[in-house]
Amino acid sequence: MALLVQKYGGTSVGNVERIKAVAEKVKATKEAGHDVVVVLSAMSGETNRLIALAKEFNATPTAREMDVLLTTGEQTTIALLSMALHNLGVDAVSMTGDQIRLKTDSNHAKARILNVETENLQKHIKEGRVVVVAGFQGRSEDNNITTLGRGGSDTSAVAIAAALKADECQIYTDVDGVYTTDPRVEPNARRLDSITFEEMLEMASLGAKVLQIRSVEFAGKYNVPLRVLSSFKDGGGTLISYEENKMESPVISGIAFNRDEARLTLSGVPDQPTVAAQILSPIGAANIDVDMIVQNTLGDGKTDFTFTVHRDDYDQATKLLNVVCEKLQANSVQGNNEIAKVSVVGVGMWNHPGVAQKMFETLGAEGINMHQIATSEIKISVLVDSKYLELAVRALHKAFELETEPTQEK
Amino acid sequence: MALLVQKYGGTSVGNVERIKAVAEKVKATKEAGHDVVVVLSAMSGETNRLIALAKEFNATPTAREMDVLLTTGEQTTIALLSMALHNLGVDAVSMTGDQIRLKTDSNHAKARILNVETENLQKHIKEGRVVVVAGFQGRSEDNNITTLGRGGSDTSAVAIAAALKADECQIYTDVDGVYTTDPRVEPNARRLDSITFEEMLEMASLGAKVLQIRSVEFAGKYNVPLRVLSSFKDGGGTLISYEENKMESPVISGIAFNRDEARLTLSGVPDQPTVAAQILSPIGAANIDVDMIVQNTLGDGKTDFTFTVHRDDYDQATKLLNVVCEKLQANSVQGNNEIAKVSVVGVGMWNHPGVAQKMFETLGAEGINMHQIATSEIKISVLVDSKYLELAVRALHKAFELETEPTQEK
């Protein structure tokens, strides 16, 4: 008998039949002897409907009032699922973000969770009830209704699981787990039974859009075992936890990638300690995320400074960099918005020094040129021309034998 | 400069254009120098939509979860009106029933208000903001979401006005005030500029469906001047207050009526003190409201006991009375479900003894037989055959000269 937090996303509660199917799943979990807290999103489409409605009144509605409006979506689904559970003879009670005292800061539309009180939750659980909680929402300390932003329901679920010290936080979604790479690119991609938080963070941030990165960080921080499962298909999904819990430890867990990269280089800037900050501060001020950064000293008191941004930010970043170029009397700004990033990810690689070599050889054998390389303890990323992305992913997936189950290592 | 609480019902916020029109009205009130608290219902149709949705999951959803579901309706409208007000440059903030700390008892679907905290409201008002409050909803002391039942938004508005000691509680609806009688029956019916709480209670309970009787009682209890106005038509509406505030005091304010009456008589019951209770207790236990009661002693140790019920309860009441008849060894049960009640209402009548006489003469002159008569200090009601209802209303309206403004009396 375990305490499980199950989160069902918008497509999982997208219509009457699906909500009834969730009720059946919850009932089955309860009958298997587990305590269950369910966290729900709004029905898919509902959030967009409400946003469109708001726009009829105000082109730029305040974030505070948008939060008041949008939180009705989850409040609706928790009531409906509770009714469906009652109909199946399951004792259940709905609770809003406020009712579980999910306290956040005051950043409307992207609030951060400060605290979850468990007293009310524990009371209902102890009395044998399924508690059906509205995800995505909370209350600020000044008693305003807040929302947690994109993927907020995942974050709610993890926060509740952490506060309750739940045995597992199960994220039901429309994919059945985390794969070695995107199956649309490599049909031989294999579902992973388990993966570490660190690997998942690298996979998620690099474009494997299964879980919101924020909820993975949160789960890692509070050591909440996280499981990704399909709402529509049976199966064990993928368990995300710390390495210690893994029975097997393959060198490489997967190949992640990001199509939408752009690269900018400011060449011939004075090689001084403050120069990186001078280049990046206007970029940061414009709210543009910077990813891979390389500074290459030329030995003549000059340096080339290169970084990547999301392709959507390319034009704006170029403009800002031209201003910097003039100010610093650098040589020129060069850019390329036709590039993609490919990464091999795996906690096993740190004690297998041959990984980088194998990666570079594999890409070289396919005639794929690497524009830039970045490494961390559990990841090696390279930039390649966009047109080579799929080829690179497939070649690396094969080279690291990801299509077959790894053999157990000690 | 006054503090006004304005309540807009479901049809007043029934679509985008109407909500925008409410925003304009609120803006105009604010610009006239008044402080405004707005209380809103859900968009008309929304409550029915949600009830139908609930029924897809459970034929008999619990009242607790229905309350969670239905309160999303008002939460939606308060966000939308706030956005519309912002768009007009009016500083506004939405608040749910919980956020204004509207505390109720735990009777889901028909909760009673215990208390409204004004601290938050006062703070926003003082800072020049329009506060847009969700009507119909509150929180129980054990932190469950509750609703106030039918007409609950009117009650919310009055409770808030009472707590804030507002100068006036204005109920915007789809009629432009209280009339001397139903204009559909008597086209010469005249809108009253003012009426007392007591008269309004008699008018409302007798079928002039302008305001929920509960909100009128509440307003009377806390002496909150109540004004009924049209959302769609300009005009001063009808002010409901205590007699002291009235400049004029006509003898009769209006002719109220109720079509859906039924009358039951248990004849030949023993004339004992406990007999009324023995007859009425099974009726009360079946949740059937009893209205006019007459007990007529025959002088032979027997009595006839007569009362009226709503026509919908006639069959059930007849069944229950047959059981009582046998138990008490009474003669028989007689009934008539083709009757209607007509009442003349007016605080002025208590010192004008001719009112009853004029009423009976008027009906007699039209050949209308009265089955039963009941009087109070401000009302005389008679039962007539249903077919005579409209004729009786028109004849009385004319006899008491209600089509013309009363002359001032001292």
Coordinates of N, CA and C in Angstrom, one line a residue, chain B residues 246-400:
Chain B
K246 N -40.5 57.6 3.5 CA -41.4 57.9 2.4 C -42.1 59.2 2.6
M247 N -42.1 60.0 1.5 CA -42.8 61.3 1.5 C -44.3 61.1 1.4
E248 N -44.7 60.1 0.7 CA -46.1 59.9 0.4 C -46.5 58.6 1.0
S249 N -47.7 58.4 1.4 CA -48.1 57.2 2.0 C -49.5 56.8 1.5
P250 N -49.5 56.2 0.3 CA -50.9 55.8 -0.2 C -51.5 54.7 0.6
V251 N -52.8 54.6 0.6 CA -53.5 53.6 1.3 C -53.0 52.2 0.8
I252 N -53.1 52.0 -0.5 CA -52.8 50.7 -1.1 C -51.6 50.9 -2.1
S253 N -50.6 50.0 -2.0 CA -49.5 50.1 -2.9 C -49.7 49.3 -4.1
G254 N -50.4 48.1 -4.0 CA -50.5 47.3 -5.2 C -51.4 46.1 -4.9
I255 N -51.7 45.4 -6.1 CA -52.5 44.2 -6.1 C -51.6 43.1 -6.4
A256 N -51.4 42.2 -5.5 CA -50.6 41.0 -5.7 C -51.5 39.8 -6.0
F257 N -50.9 38.8 -6.6 CA -51.8 37.6 -6.8 C -50.9 36.4 -7.0
N258 N -51.5 35.3 -6.8 CA -50.8 34.0 -7.1 C -51.8 33.0 -7.7
R259 N -51.4 32.6 -8.9 CA -52.3 31.8 -9.7 C -52.4 30.3 -9.2
D260 N -51.3 29.9 -8.6 CA -51.1 28.4 -8.4 C -51.4 28.0 -7.0
E261 N -52.7 28.2 -6.6 CA -53.1 27.8 -5.3 C -54.0 26.6 -5.4
A262 N -54.0 25.9 -4.3 CA -55.0 24.8 -4.1 C -55.4 24.8 -2.7
R263 N -56.7 24.4 -2.5 CA -57.3 24.5 -1.1 C -57.8 23.2 -0.7
L264 N -57.5 22.9 0.6 CA -58.0 21.6 1.1 C -58.7 21.8 2.4
T265 N -59.8 21.0 2.6 CA -60.6 21.2 3.8 C -60.8 19.8 4.4
L266 N -60.6 19.7 5.7 CA -60.9 18.5 6.4 C -62.1 18.8 7.3
S267 N -63.2 18.2 7.0 CA -64.4 18.7 7.7 C -64.8 17.6 8.8
G268 N -65.4 18.2 9.8 CA -65.9 17.4 10.9 C -64.9 16.7 11.7
V269 N -63.8 17.5 12.1 CA -62.8 17.0 13.0 C -63.1 17.4 14.4
P270 N -62.8 16.6 15.4 CA -63.0 17.0 16.8 C -62.4 18.3 17.1
D271 N -63.1 19.2 17.8 CA -62.6 20.5 18.1 C -61.8 20.5 19.3
Q272 N -60.5 20.1 19.2 CA -59.6 20.0 20.3 C -58.4 20.8 20.0
P273 N -57.7 21.3 21.1 CA -56.6 22.1 20.9 C -55.4 21.6 20.1
T274 N -55.3 20.2 20.1 CA -54.1 19.6 19.4 C -54.4 19.3 18.0
V275 N -55.6 19.5 17.5 CA -56.0 19.0 16.2 C -55.3 19.6 15.0
A276 N -55.1 20.9 15.1 CA -54.4 21.7 14.1 C -53.0 21.1 13.8
A277 N -52.3 20.8 15.0 CA -51.0 20.3 14.9 C -51.0 18.9 14.3
Q278 N -52.0 18.1 14.7 CA -52.1 16.7 14.1 C -52.4 16.7 12.6
I279 N -53.1 17.7 12.2 CA -53.4 17.8 10.7 C -52.2 18.3 10.0
L280 N -51.5 19.3 10.5 CA -50.4 19.9 9.7 C -49.1 19.3 9.8
S281 N -48.9 18.4 10.9 CA -47.5 17.9 11.0 C -47.1 17.0 9.9
P282 N -48.0 16.1 9.4 CA -47.5 15.3 8.2 C -47.3 16.1 7.0
I283 N -48.0 17.2 6.8 CA -47.9 18.1 5.7 C -46.5 18.8 5.8
G284 N -46.2 19.3 7.0 CA -44.9 19.9 7.2 C -43.7 18.9 7.0
A285 N -43.9 17.7 7.5 CA -42.9 16.7 7.4 C -42.6 16.4 5.9
A286 N -43.6 16.5 5.1 CA -43.4 16.3 3.6 C -42.9 17.5 2.9
N287 N -42.5 18.5 3.7 CA -41.9 19.7 3.1 C -42.8 20.5 2.3
I288 N -44.1 20.5 2.6 CA -45.1 21.2 1.8 C -45.4 22.5 2.6
D289 N -45.3 23.6 1.9 CA -45.6 24.9 2.5 C -47.1 25.1 2.6
V290 N -47.5 25.5 3.8 CA -49.0 25.8 4.0 C -49.1 27.3 4.1
D291 N -50.2 27.8 3.4 CA -50.4 29.2 3.4 C -51.6 29.6 4.3
M292 N -52.7 30.0 3.7 CA -53.8 30.5 4.4 C -54.5 29.4 5.2
I293 N -54.6 29.6 6.5 CA -55.2 28.5 7.3 C -56.5 29.1 8.0
V294 N -57.6 28.4 7.9 CA -58.9 28.8 8.6 C -59.4 27.6 9.3
Q295 N -59.8 27.9 10.6 CA -60.4 26.8 11.3 C -61.8 27.4 11.7
N296 N -62.8 26.7 11.4 CA -64.2 27.2 11.5 C -64.9 26.2 12.5
T297 N -65.2 26.7 13.7 CA -65.9 25.8 14.6 C -67.4 25.8 14.3
L298 N -68.0 24.6 14.3 CA -69.4 24.4 14.0 C -70.3 24.5 15.2
G299 N -69.8 24.5 16.4 CA -70.6 24.6 17.6 C -71.1 23.2 18.1
D300 N -70.8 22.1 17.4 CA -71.2 20.8 17.8 C -70.1 20.0 18.3
G301 N -69.0 20.6 18.8 CA -67.8 19.9 19.1 C -67.0 19.4 17.9
K302 N -67.4 19.8 16.8 CA -66.7 19.5 15.6 C -66.2 20.8 14.9
T303 N -65.2 20.7 14.0 CA -64.7 21.9 13.3 C -64.3 21.5 11.9
D304 N -64.3 22.5 11.0 CA -63.8 22.3 9.7 C -62.4 23.0 9.6
F305 N -61.5 22.3 9.1 CA -60.1 22.9 9.0 C -59.7 23.0 7.6
T306 N -59.4 24.3 7.2 CA -59.0 24.5 5.8 C -57.7 25.2 5.6
F307 N -56.9 24.8 4.6 CA -55.7 25.5 4.3 C -55.4 25.5 2.8
T308 N -54.4 26.3 2.4 CA -54.0 26.3 1.0 C -52.6 25.8 0.9
V309 N -52.3 25.2 -0.3 CA -50.9 24.8 -0.6 C -50.6 25.2 -2.1
H310 N -49.4 25.1 -2.4 CA -49.1 25.3 -3.9 C -49.7 24.2 -4.7
R311 N -50.2 24.6 -5.9 CA -50.9 23.6 -6.7 C -50.2 22.3 -7.0
D312 N -48.8 22.4 -7.1 CA -48.0 21.3 -7.4 C -48.0 20.3 -6.2
D313 N -48.3 20.8 -5.0 CA -48.3 19.9 -3.8 C -49.7 19.3 -3.5
Y314 N -50.7 19.7 -4.4 CA -52.1 19.3 -4.1 C -52.3 17.8 -3.9
D315 N -51.8 17.0 -4.9 CA -52.1 15.6 -4.9 C -51.5 14.9 -3.6
Q316 N -50.2 15.3 -3.3 CA -49.5 14.7 -2.2 C -50.2 15.1 -0.9
A317 N -50.6 16.4 -0.8 CA -51.3 16.9 0.4 C -52.6 16.2 0.6
T318 N -53.3 15.9 -0.5 CA -54.6 15.2 -0.4 C -54.4 13.8 0.2
K319 N -53.4 13.1 -0.3 CA -53.1 11.8 0.2 C -52.8 11.8 1.7
L320 N -52.0 12.7 2.1 CA -51.6 12.8 3.5 C -52.8 13.1 4.3
L321 N -53.7 14.0 3.8 CA -54.9 14.4 4.6 C -55.9 13.3 4.7
N322 N -55.9 12.4 3.7 CA -56.8 11.2 3.8 C -56.4 10.3 4.9
V323 N -55.1 10.2 5.1 CA -54.6 9.4 6.3 C -55.0 10.0 7.6
V324 N -54.9 11.3 7.7 CA -55.2 12.1 8.9 C -56.7 11.9 9.1
C325 N -57.5 12.0 8.1 CA -59.0 11.9 8.2 C -59.4 10.6 8.8
E326 N -58.8 9.6 8.4 CA -59.1 8.3 9.0 C -58.7 8.2 10.4
K327 N -57.5 8.7 10.7 CA -57.0 8.6 12.1 C -57.8 9.4 13.0
L328 N -58.3 10.6 12.6 CA -59.0 11.5 13.5 C -60.5 11.2 13.4
Q329 N -60.9 10.2 12.6 CA -62.3 9.9 12.4 C -63.1 11.1 12.0
A330 N -62.5 11.9 11.1 CA -63.2 13.1 10.6 C -64.2 12.7 9.5
N331 N -65.0 13.7 9.0 CA -66.0 13.4 8.0 C -65.4 13.1 6.6
S332 N -64.7 14.1 6.1 CA -64.2 14.0 4.7 C -63.2 15.0 4.4
V333 N -62.5 14.7 3.3 CA -61.5 15.6 2.7 C -62.1 16.2 1.5
Q334 N -62.1 17.6 1.4 CA -62.6 18.2 0.2 C -61.4 19.1 -0.4
G335 N -61.4 19.2 -1.7 CA -60.3 20.0 -2.2 C -60.7 20.8 -3.5
N336 N -59.9 21.8 -3.8 CA -60.2 22.5 -5.0 C -58.8 23.1 -5.5
N337 N -58.4 22.6 -6.7 CA -57.1 23.1 -7.1 C -57.2 24.0 -8.3
E338 N -58.4 24.7 -8.4 CA -58.6 25.6 -9.5 C -58.9 27.0 -8.9
I339 N -58.1 27.3 -7.9 CA -58.3 28.6 -7.2 C -57.0 29.5 -7.3
A340 N -57.2 30.8 -7.1 CA -56.1 31.7 -7.1 C -56.3 32.7 -5.9
K341 N -55.2 33.3 -5.5 CA -55.2 34.2 -4.4 C -55.0 35.7 -5.0
V342 N -55.8 36.6 -4.5 CA -55.6 38.0 -4.9 C -55.5 38.8 -3.6
S343 N -54.5 39.7 -3.5 CA -54.3 40.5 -2.3 C -54.2 41.9 -2.6
V344 N -54.8 42.8 -1.7 CA -54.4 44.2 -1.8 C -53.4 44.4 -0.7
V345 N -52.3 45.2 -1.0 CA -51.2 45.3 -0.1 C -51.0 46.8 0.1
G346 N -50.8 47.2 1.4 CA -50.5 48.6 1.6 C -50.3 48.9 3.1
V347 N -49.2 49.6 3.4 CA -49.0 49.9 4.9 C -50.0 51.0 5.3
G348 N -50.6 51.7 4.3 CA -51.6 52.7 4.7 C -52.9 52.2 5.2
M349 N -53.2 50.9 4.9 CA -54.6 50.4 5.1 C -54.9 50.3 6.6
W350 N -53.9 50.2 7.5 CA -54.3 49.9 8.9 C -55.1 51.0 9.5
N351 N -54.9 52.3 9.1 CA -55.7 53.3 9.6 C -56.8 53.8 8.6
H352 N -57.1 53.0 7.6 CA -58.2 53.2 6.7 C -59.1 52.0 6.7
P353 N -60.1 52.0 7.6 CA -60.9 50.8 7.8 C -61.7 50.4 6.7
G354 N -61.9 51.3 5.7 CA -62.8 50.9 4.6 C -62.2 50.0 3.5
V355 N -60.9 49.7 3.7 CA -60.3 48.9 2.6 C -60.9 47.6 2.3
A356 N -61.1 46.8 3.4 CA -61.7 45.5 3.2 C -63.1 45.6 2.6
Q357 N -63.9 46.5 3.1 CA -65.2 46.7 2.5 C -65.2 47.0 1.1
K358 N -64.3 47.9 0.7 CA -64.2 48.3 -0.7 C -63.8 47.1 -1.6
M359 N -62.9 46.3 -1.0 CA -62.4 45.1 -1.8 C -63.5 44.2 -2.0
F360 N -64.3 43.9 -0.9 CA -65.4 42.9 -1.1 C -66.5 43.4 -2.0
E361 N -66.8 44.7 -1.9 CA -67.8 45.3 -2.7 C -67.4 45.2 -4.2
T362 N -66.1 45.5 -4.4 CA -65.6 45.5 -5.8 C -65.8 44.1 -6.4
L363 N -65.3 43.1 -5.7 CA -65.4 41.8 -6.2 C -66.8 41.3 -6.3
G364 N -67.7 41.7 -5.3 CA -69.1 41.3 -5.4 C -69.8 41.9 -6.6
A365 N -69.4 43.2 -6.9 CA -70.0 43.8 -8.1 C -69.7 43.1 -9.4
E366 N -68.6 42.4 -9.4 CA -68.2 41.7 -10.6 C -68.7 40.3 -10.6
G367 N -69.4 39.9 -9.5 CA -69.9 38.6 -9.4 C -68.9 37.5 -9.1
I368 N -67.8 38.0 -8.4 CA -66.7 37.0 -8.0 C -66.9 36.6 -6.6
N369 N -67.1 35.3 -6.4 CA -67.3 34.7 -5.1 C -65.9 34.5 -4.4
M370 N -65.9 34.8 -3.1 CA -64.7 34.6 -2.3 C -64.8 33.3 -1.5
H371 N -63.8 32.4 -1.7 CA -63.8 31.2 -1.0 C -63.3 31.3 0.4
Q372 N -62.4 32.3 0.6 CA -61.7 32.4 1.9 C -61.0 33.7 2.0
I373 N -60.9 34.2 3.2 CA -60.4 35.6 3.4 C -59.3 35.5 4.5
A374 N -58.2 36.2 4.3 CA -57.2 36.3 5.3 C -56.7 37.7 5.4
T375 N -56.5 38.3 6.6 CA -56.1 39.7 6.7 C -54.9 39.8 7.6
S376 N -54.1 40.8 7.3 CA -53.0 41.2 8.2 C -53.0 42.7 8.2
E377 N -52.1 43.3 8.9 CA -52.1 44.7 9.1 C -51.9 45.4 7.8
I378 N -51.2 44.8 6.8 CA -50.9 45.5 5.6 C -51.4 44.7 4.3
K379 N -52.3 43.8 4.5 CA -52.7 42.9 3.4 C -54.0 42.3 3.7
I380 N -54.9 42.3 2.6 CA -56.1 41.5 2.7 C -56.0 40.5 1.5
S381 N -56.1 39.2 1.7 CA -56.1 38.2 0.7 C -57.4 37.5 0.6
V382 N -57.8 37.2 -0.6 CA -59.0 36.4 -0.8 C -58.7 35.3 -1.8
L383 N -59.4 34.2 -1.7 CA -59.3 33.1 -2.7 C -60.5 33.2 -3.6
V384 N -60.2 33.1 -4.9 CA -61.3 33.2 -5.9 C -61.0 32.0 -6.9
D385 N -62.1 31.7 -7.7 CA -61.9 30.7 -8.7 C -60.8 31.2 -9.7
S386 N -60.0 30.3 -10.1 CA -58.9 30.7 -11.0 C -59.3 31.6 -12.2
K387 N -60.5 31.2 -12.8 CA -61.0 31.9 -14.0 C -61.2 33.4 -13.8
Y388 N -61.5 33.7 -12.5 CA -61.8 35.2 -12.2 C -60.6 36.0 -11.9
L389 N -59.4 35.3 -11.9 CA -58.2 36.0 -11.4 C -57.9 37.4 -12.0
E390 N -57.8 37.4 -13.4 CA -57.5 38.6 -14.1 C -58.5 39.7 -13.9
L391 N -59.8 39.3 -13.9 CA -60.9 40.2 -13.7 C -60.8 40.8 -12.3
A392 N -60.5 40.0 -11.3 CA -60.4 40.5 -10.0 C -59.3 41.5 -9.8
V393 N -58.1 41.2 -10.4 CA -56.9 42.1 -10.3 C -57.3 43.4 -11.0
R394 N -57.8 43.4 -12.2 CA -58.1 44.7 -12.9 C -59.2 45.5 -12.1
A395 N -60.2 44.8 -11.6 CA -61.2 45.5 -10.9 C -60.7 46.2 -9.7
L396 N -59.8 45.5 -8.9 CA -59.3 46.1 -7.7 C -58.3 47.2 -8.0
H397 N -57.5 47.0 -9.1 CA -56.5 48.0 -9.5 C -57.2 49.3 -9.7
K398 N -58.4 49.2 -10.4 CA -59.2 50.4 -10.8 C -59.9 51.0 -9.5
A399 N -60.4 50.1 -8.7 CA -61.2 50.6 -7.5 C -60.3 51.4 -6.6
F400 N -59.0 50.9 -6.4 CA -58.1 51.6 -5.5 C -57.3 52.7 -6.2

